[in-house]
Amino acid sequence: NELPWGPSEKLKGVLVDAFGTINRYPDFYKQELSTGLADYAGAKPENIFIDDGSGTLLQDLVRLVVDDGDEVVFGSPSFAAYAIDVMLAGGVGVKVPLDESWTYDLEGVENAITDKTRMILLCNPNNPTGTFLTTPSIREFLSKIADKGILVVVDEAYRDFVTAEPFYESSKLVEEFDNVVLLRTFSKAFGMAGTRLGYVIAAPDVIDAFGAIRQIYSVNVLTQAAATAAVRARDAYAPVVAKIAAERERVLAELRGLAAEGLPVEVWPSTANFLLVRLPGATRVRERMRDEYSILVRDFSYAPGLAGCLRVT
Ligand code: PMP
């Protein structure tokens, strides 16, 4: 579920220039990148913390917040790393089933809160179902639980592909709630998974906590240069995102067409760069797509609740 196309050609020149500086440590304030990102995301630089990939940021955050026996609530099925990160921190993962449309069930999440709950993870759009919670619905949820002292992490790895509301809309939540953390990555829409770059948008307290545990020279000079250039050239990415969103809708319609013809295919609408499809013999279908058509899809058949499901990027 990365981007199939490489990054913009313009980045090559930027990397060649940055190559001349790799004998020096990177800017540990990441000033240029922070300013560029703040502008891109509609946030203030002091609300942004940048590190090597959003997976690293999430793992650090869980370690910062979760002690032995603390509970972390998240949806199921959702991103597999949540359960692992919580377990490694000594915490207890509390899984709340998605609702009947395979969307995060916010009421169910609220009901799962106990005295031990320290963190809630909302994957939005959800991986692997592609379903999406609007910013107003997350705002309402945050208001309801505001006095409980629980950190709410919204993992927005696929946010750039959401066409239902403007990209920067959710950034406003950080100004309204000091317990919300937005988690973002350059691995998907920016086509830069290999450079390892992620960032959070959160209240200054949370940013300070990250600052206290961080590696001073995280995010190498090449990645900082490439990412700074990428956010500056963001207009070049809009057509890429639009193309993926259009392709997603086309494939959805085609698969629904097959279902309408009576074939046993189930597919869910998605706001991300992938679709989840349920069909008989999924594992065999995956193998044949790979071997006969050179198309690689992800087999989720083994995952709880996802029997017969393939995720198609
Ligand atoms: N969150 C979600 C929901 C993901 O799917 C992924 C990547 N598969 C990540 C976070 C981690 O992304 P990265 O570490 O590349 O920033």
CSV table of C-alpha atoms and ligand atoms in Angstrom, one decimal:
chain,number,residue,atom,x,y,z
A,1,ASN,CA,0.0,0.0,0.0
A,2,GLU,CA,2.8,2.4,-0.9
A,3,LEU,CA,2.6,4.5,-4.0
A,4,PRO,CA,3.3,2.6,-7.2
A,5,TRP,CA,5.0,5.5,-8.9
A,6,GLY,CA,8.3,6.9,-8.0
A,7,PRO,CA,8.6,10.4,-6.5
A,8,SER,CA,8.7,13.5,-8.7
A,9,GLU,CA,11.8,13.8,-10.9
A,10,LYS,CA,12.5,17.2,-9.4
A,11,LEU,CA,13.6,15.5,-6.1
A,12,LYS,CA,16.6,14.1,-7.8
A,13,GLY,CA,18.4,17.5,-8.1
A,14,VAL,CA,17.5,18.2,-4.5
A,15,LEU,CA,19.1,15.0,-3.4
A,16,VAL,CA,22.2,15.6,-5.4
A,17,ASP,CA,22.7,19.0,-3.7
A,18,ALA,CA,22.0,17.5,-0.3
A,19,PHE,CA,24.5,14.7,-1.0
A,20,GLY,CA,27.3,17.4,-0.7
A,21,THR,CA,26.3,17.9,3.0
A,22,ILE,CA,26.2,14.3,4.3
A,23,ASN,CA,29.5,14.8,6.1
A,24,ARG,CA,27.6,17.1,8.4
A,25,TYR,CA,25.0,16.1,11.0
A,26,PRO,CA,21.4,17.0,10.1
A,27,ASP,CA,19.7,20.1,11.4
A,28,PHE,CA,18.4,18.8,14.7
A,29,TYR,CA,15.7,21.4,14.9
A,30,LYS,CA,14.6,20.3,11.4
A,31,GLN,CA,13.6,23.9,11.0
A,32,GLU,CA,13.1,24.1,7.2
A,33,LEU,CA,11.1,20.9,7.2
A,34,SER,CA,9.0,21.9,10.2
A,35,THR,CA,8.1,25.2,8.6
A,36,GLY,CA,7.2,23.6,5.3
A,37,LEU,CA,5.2,20.9,7.0
A,38,ALA,CA,3.3,23.4,9.2
A,39,ASP,CA,2.3,25.3,6.1
A,40,TYR,CA,1.3,22.1,4.2
A,41,ALA,CA,-0.7,20.7,7.1
A,42,GLY,CA,-2.4,23.9,8.3
A,43,ALA,CA,-0.7,23.7,11.8
A,44,LYS,CA,1.8,25.6,13.8
A,45,PRO,CA,5.5,24.5,13.7
A,46,GLU,CA,5.5,24.2,17.5
A,47,ASN,CA,2.7,21.6,17.2
A,48,ILE,CA,4.8,19.4,14.9
A,49,PHE,CA,7.3,16.6,15.8
A,50,ILE,CA,9.1,14.8,13.0
A,51,ASP,CA,10.9,11.5,13.1
A,52,ASP,CA,11.9,8.4,11.1
A,53,GLY,CA,8.6,7.1,10.0
A,54,SER,CA,5.2,7.2,11.7
A,55,GLY,CA,5.7,3.6,12.9
A,56,THR,CA,8.6,4.8,15.0
A,57,LEU,CA,6.6,7.7,16.3
A,58,LEU,CA,3.7,5.5,17.3
A,59,GLN,CA,5.9,3.0,19.1
A,60,ASP,CA,7.6,5.8,21.0
A,61,LEU,CA,4.3,7.3,22.0
A,62,VAL,CA,3.0,4.1,23.2
A,63,ARG,CA,6.2,3.6,25.3
A,64,LEU,CA,5.9,7.1,26.7
A,65,VAL,CA,2.3,6.7,27.8
A,66,VAL,CA,1.7,3.0,28.6
A,67,ASP,CA,2.9,1.3,31.7
A,68,ASP,CA,2.4,-2.4,32.8
A,69,GLY,CA,-1.3,-3.2,32.8
A,70,ASP,CA,-2.5,0.0,31.2
A,71,GLU,CA,-5.2,-0.4,28.6
A,72,VAL,CA,-5.1,0.9,25.0
A,73,VAL,CA,-8.4,0.7,23.0
A,74,PHE,CA,-8.4,0.3,19.2
A,75,GLY,CA,-10.6,-1.1,16.5
A,76,SER,CA,-10.5,-4.6,15.0
A,77,PRO,CA,-9.7,-5.4,12.3
A,78,SER,CA,-7.2,-2.5,12.1
A,79,PHE,CA,-3.5,-1.9,11.6
A,80,ALA,CA,-1.6,-4.9,13.0
A,81,ALA,CA,1.2,-2.9,14.6
A,82,TYR,CA,-1.2,-1.5,17.3
A,83,ALA,CA,-1.5,-4.7,19.2
A,84,ILE,CA,2.3,-5.4,18.9
A,85,ASP,CA,3.3,-1.9,20.2
A,86,VAL,CA,0.9,-2.1,23.1
A,87,MET,CA,2.1,-5.6,24.0
A,88,LEU,CA,5.8,-4.6,23.9
A,89,ALA,CA,5.1,-1.7,26.3
A,90,GLY,CA,3.5,-4.1,28.7
A,91,GLY,CA,0.0,-2.8,28.1
A,92,VAL,CA,-3.2,-4.5,27.4
A,93,GLY,CA,-4.8,-4.1,23.9
A,94,VAL,CA,-8.6,-3.8,24.1
A,95,LYS,CA,-10.1,-4.5,20.6
A,96,VAL,CA,-13.4,-3.1,19.7
A,97,PRO,CA,-15.1,-4.7,16.6
A,98,LEU,CA,-15.8,-2.4,13.7
A,99,ASP,CA,-19.5,-1.7,13.0
A,100,GLU,CA,-21.5,-3.4,10.3
A,101,SER,CA,-20.2,-1.0,7.6
A,102,TRP,CA,-16.7,-1.8,8.8
A,103,THR,CA,-16.1,1.6,10.2
A,104,TYR,CA,-14.6,2.4,13.6
A,105,ASP,CA,-17.4,2.1,16.2
A,106,LEU,CA,-16.9,5.2,18.3
A,107,GLU,CA,-19.7,4.3,20.7
A,108,GLY,CA,-18.2,0.9,21.2
A,109,VAL,CA,-14.8,2.5,21.8
A,110,GLU,CA,-16.3,4.9,24.4
A,111,ASN,CA,-18.0,1.9,26.1
A,112,ALA,CA,-14.7,0.1,26.2
A,113,ILE,CA,-13.1,2.8,28.3
A,114,THR,CA,-12.2,1.8,31.9
A,115,ASP,CA,-10.1,3.4,34.7
A,116,LYS,CA,-7.1,1.8,33.2
A,117,THR,CA,-7.5,3.2,29.7
A,118,ARG,CA,-4.5,5.5,28.9
A,119,MET,CA,-4.8,5.7,25.1
A,120,ILE,CA,-7.2,5.3,22.2
A,121,LEU,CA,-6.0,4.5,18.7
A,122,LEU,CA,-8.2,5.5,15.8
A,123,CYS,CA,-6.9,4.5,12.3
A,124,ASN,CA,-8.5,7.0,9.9
A,125,PRO,CA,-8.8,5.9,7.2
A,126,ASN,CA,-8.8,2.4,8.6
A,127,ASN,CA,-6.2,0.0,7.3
A,128,PRO,CA,-7.3,-2.5,5.9
A,129,THR,CA,-10.9,-1.6,5.4
A,130,GLY,CA,-10.4,1.9,4.0
A,131,THR,CA,-13.4,3.3,6.0
A,132,PHE,CA,-13.3,6.9,7.3
A,133,LEU,CA,-14.5,8.9,10.2
A,134,THR,CA,-15.3,12.5,9.4
A,135,THR,CA,-13.6,15.3,11.5
A,136,PRO,CA,-17.0,16.4,13.0
A,137,SER,CA,-17.6,12.8,14.3
A,138,ILE,CA,-14.1,12.7,15.8
A,139,ARG,CA,-14.6,16.1,17.3
A,140,GLU,CA,-17.9,14.9,19.0
A,141,PHE,CA,-16.1,11.9,20.3
A,142,LEU,CA,-13.3,13.9,21.7
A,143,SER,CA,-15.7,16.3,23.4
A,144,LYS,CA,-17.5,13.3,25.1
A,145,ILE,CA,-14.3,11.9,26.6
A,146,ALA,CA,-12.5,15.2,27.2
A,147,ASP,CA,-12.4,14.9,31.0
A,148,LYS,CA,-11.1,11.3,31.1
A,149,GLY,CA,-7.4,12.1,30.7
A,150,ILE,CA,-6.9,9.7,27.8
A,151,LEU,CA,-4.6,10.4,24.8
A,152,VAL,CA,-6.4,9.9,21.5
A,153,VAL,CA,-4.1,9.1,18.6
A,154,VAL,CA,-5.6,9.4,15.1
A,155,ASP,CA,-3.4,7.5,12.7
A,156,GLU,CA,-3.8,9.4,9.4
A,157,ALA,CA,-1.4,7.5,7.2
A,158,TYR,CA,-3.9,7.4,4.4
A,159,ARG,CA,-5.4,10.9,5.0
A,160,ASP,CA,-4.1,12.3,1.8
A,161,PHE,CA,-6.3,10.0,-0.3
A,162,VAL,CA,-9.6,11.1,1.4
A,163,THR,CA,-11.6,13.2,-1.1
A,164,ALA,CA,-14.6,13.6,1.2
A,165,GLU,CA,-13.1,16.6,3.2
A,166,PRO,CA,-10.1,18.9,2.8
A,167,PHE,CA,-6.8,17.4,3.9
A,168,TYR,CA,-6.0,20.0,6.6
A,169,GLU,CA,-9.5,19.8,8.2
A,170,SER,CA,-8.5,17.4,11.0
A,171,SER,CA,-5.5,19.6,11.9
A,172,LYS,CA,-7.9,22.0,13.6
A,173,LEU,CA,-8.7,19.4,16.2
A,174,VAL,CA,-5.2,20.0,17.8
A,175,GLU,CA,-6.1,23.6,18.5
A,176,GLU,CA,-9.4,22.5,20.2
A,177,PHE,CA,-8.1,19.4,22.2
A,178,ASP,CA,-4.8,19.0,24.0
A,179,ASN,CA,-5.2,15.2,24.2
A,180,VAL,CA,-5.4,14.5,20.4
A,181,VAL,CA,-2.3,13.4,18.4
A,182,LEU,CA,-2.5,13.2,14.6
A,183,LEU,CA,0.0,10.7,13.1
A,184,ARG,CA,1.1,11.2,9.5
A,185,THR,CA,3.5,9.7,7.1
A,186,PHE,CA,5.4,10.4,3.8
A,187,SER,CA,5.2,6.7,2.9
A,188,LYS,CA,1.9,6.8,1.1
A,189,ALA,CA,0.7,9.7,-1.0
A,190,PHE,CA,4.2,11.3,-1.2
A,191,GLY,CA,5.7,8.1,-2.5
A,192,MET,CA,8.7,8.3,-0.1
A,193,ALA,CA,8.3,5.1,2.0
A,194,GLY,CA,12.0,4.4,1.4
A,195,THR,CA,13.1,7.7,3.0
A,196,ARG,CA,11.4,6.9,6.3
A,197,LEU,CA,9.6,10.1,7.4
A,198,GLY,CA,6.6,10.6,9.7
A,199,TYR,CA,5.3,13.4,11.8
A,200,VAL,CA,2.8,14.1,14.5
A,201,ILE,CA,0.6,17.2,15.1
A,202,ALA,CA,-0.2,17.6,18.7
A,203,ALA,CA,-0.4,20.0,21.7
A,204,PRO,CA,3.0,21.4,22.9
A,205,ASP,CA,3.0,19.0,26.0
A,206,VAL,CA,3.0,16.0,23.7
A,207,ILE,CA,5.7,17.5,21.5
A,208,ASP,CA,7.9,18.2,24.6
A,209,ALA,CA,7.5,14.6,25.7
A,210,PHE,CA,8.7,13.4,22.3
A,211,GLY,CA,11.6,15.9,22.5
A,212,ALA,CA,12.7,14.4,25.8
A,213,ILE,CA,13.2,10.9,24.4
A,214,ARG,CA,14.2,11.6,20.9
A,215,GLN,CA,17.5,10.8,19.2
A,216,ILE,CA,19.0,14.2,18.5
A,217,TYR,CA,20.1,13.5,14.9
A,218,SER,CA,17.1,11.5,13.7
A,219,VAL,CA,15.9,12.1,10.1
A,220,ASN,CA,19.0,12.1,7.9
A,221,VAL,CA,20.0,15.1,5.7
A,222,LEU,CA,18.8,13.4,2.4
A,223,THR,CA,15.4,12.7,3.9
A,224,GLN,CA,15.0,16.2,5.3
A,225,ALA,CA,16.0,17.7,2.0
A,226,ALA,CA,13.7,15.4,-0.1
A,227,ALA,CA,10.7,16.0,2.3
A,228,THR,CA,11.2,19.7,2.4
A,229,ALA,CA,11.2,19.8,-1.5
A,230,ALA,CA,8.2,17.5,-1.6
A,231,VAL,CA,6.0,19.7,0.6
A,232,ARG,CA,7.0,22.7,-1.4
A,233,ALA,CA,6.1,21.0,-4.6
A,234,ARG,CA,2.9,19.6,-3.2
A,235,ASP,CA,0.8,20.8,-6.1
A,236,ALA,CA,2.6,18.2,-8.2
A,237,TYR,CA,1.1,15.5,-5.9
A,238,ALA,CA,-2.5,16.5,-6.3
A,239,PRO,CA,-3.0,14.8,-9.7
A,240,VAL,CA,-1.4,11.6,-8.4
A,241,VAL,CA,-3.8,11.5,-5.5
A,242,ALA,CA,-6.7,12.3,-7.8
A,243,LYS,CA,-5.6,9.5,-10.2
A,244,ILE,CA,-5.5,7.0,-7.4
A,245,ALA,CA,-8.9,8.1,-6.0
A,246,ALA,CA,-10.4,7.8,-9.5
A,247,GLU,CA,-8.9,4.4,-10.1
A,248,ARG,CA,-10.2,3.3,-6.6
A,249,GLU,CA,-13.7,4.2,-7.6
A,250,ARG,CA,-13.4,2.6,-11.0
A,251,VAL,CA,-12.2,-0.7,-9.6
A,252,LEU,CA,-14.9,-0.5,-6.9
A,253,ALA,CA,-17.6,-0.1,-9.6
A,254,GLU,CA,-16.2,-3.0,-11.7
A,255,LEU,CA,-16.2,-5.3,-8.7
A,256,ARG,CA,-19.7,-4.3,-7.7
A,257,GLY,CA,-20.6,-5.0,-11.3
A,258,LEU,CA,-19.4,-8.6,-10.9
A,259,ALA,CA,-21.4,-8.9,-7.7
A,260,ALA,CA,-24.5,-7.6,-9.5
A,261,GLU,CA,-24.0,-10.3,-12.0
A,262,GLY,CA,-24.3,-12.8,-9.2
A,263,LEU,CA,-20.6,-13.5,-8.6
A,264,PRO,CA,-19.8,-14.0,-4.9
A,265,VAL,CA,-17.7,-10.9,-4.6
A,266,GLU,CA,-18.0,-8.5,-1.7
A,267,VAL,CA,-16.3,-5.1,-1.7
A,268,TRP,CA,-16.4,-2.1,0.6
A,269,PRO,CA,-16.1,1.6,-0.4
A,270,SER,CA,-12.8,3.0,0.6
A,271,THR,CA,-11.2,6.5,1.2
A,272,ALA,CA,-7.7,5.2,1.1
A,273,ASN,CA,-5.4,3.9,-1.7
A,274,PHE,CA,-6.7,0.3,-1.4
A,275,LEU,CA,-9.9,-1.7,-1.5
A,276,LEU,CA,-10.8,-4.7,0.7
A,277,VAL,CA,-12.4,-7.5,-1.3
A,278,ARG,CA,-13.9,-10.7,0.0
A,279,LEU,CA,-14.2,-13.6,-2.3
A,280,PRO,CA,-14.1,-17.4,-2.3
A,281,GLY,CA,-10.7,-19.0,-2.5
A,282,ALA,CA,-8.9,-15.7,-1.7
A,283,THR,CA,-5.5,-17.3,-1.1
A,284,ARG,CA,-5.6,-19.1,-4.4
A,285,VAL,CA,-6.8,-16.0,-6.2
A,286,ARG,CA,-3.9,-14.1,-4.7
A,287,GLU,CA,-1.4,-16.7,-5.9
A,288,ARG,CA,-2.9,-16.8,-9.4
A,289,MET,CA,-2.8,-13.0,-9.7
A,290,ARG,CA,0.8,-13.0,-8.7
A,291,ASP,CA,1.9,-16.0,-10.9
A,292,GLU,CA,-0.2,-15.4,-14.0
A,293,TYR,CA,-0.7,-11.6,-14.1
A,294,SER,CA,2.2,-10.2,-12.1
A,295,ILE,CA,-0.2,-8.4,-9.8
A,296,LEU,CA,0.6,-8.5,-6.1
A,297,VAL,CA,-2.2,-8.1,-3.6
A,298,ARG,CA,-2.2,-8.7,0.2
A,299,ASP,CA,-3.9,-11.8,1.5
A,300,PHE,CA,-5.7,-11.0,4.8
A,301,SER,CA,-7.5,-14.4,5.0
A,302,TYR,CA,-5.6,-15.4,8.1
A,303,ALA,CA,-6.5,-12.2,10.0
A,304,PRO,CA,-9.3,-12.3,12.6
A,305,GLY,CA,-12.5,-11.2,11.1
A,306,LEU,CA,-11.1,-11.0,7.6
A,307,ALA,CA,-11.6,-14.6,6.3
A,308,GLY,CA,-11.6,-14.6,2.5
A,309,CYS,CA,-10.3,-11.0,2.2
A,310,LEU,CA,-7.7,-9.5,-0.1
A,311,ARG,CA,-6.5,-5.9,0.1
A,312,VAL,CA,-5.9,-4.5,-3.3
A,313,THR,CA,-3.7,-1.4,-3.6
B,1,PMP,N1,-0.1,3.5,10.1
B,1,PMP,C1,-0.7,2.8,9.2
B,1,PMP,C2,-2.2,2.7,9.3
B,1,PMP,C3,-0.1,2.1,8.2
B,1,PMP,O1,-0.7,1.3,7.4
B,1,PMP,C4,1.4,2.2,8.2
B,1,PMP,C5,2.2,1.6,7.1
B,1,PMP,N2,1.7,0.4,6.6
B,1,PMP,C6,2.0,3.0,9.1
B,1,PMP,C7,1.2,3.7,10.1
B,1,PMP,C8,3.5,3.2,9.2
B,1,PMP,O2,4.0,4.0,8.2
B,1,PMP,P1,5.5,4.5,8.2
B,1,PMP,O3,6.2,3.9,9.3
B,1,PMP,O4,6.0,4.1,6.9
B,1,PMP,O5,5.4,6.0,8.3
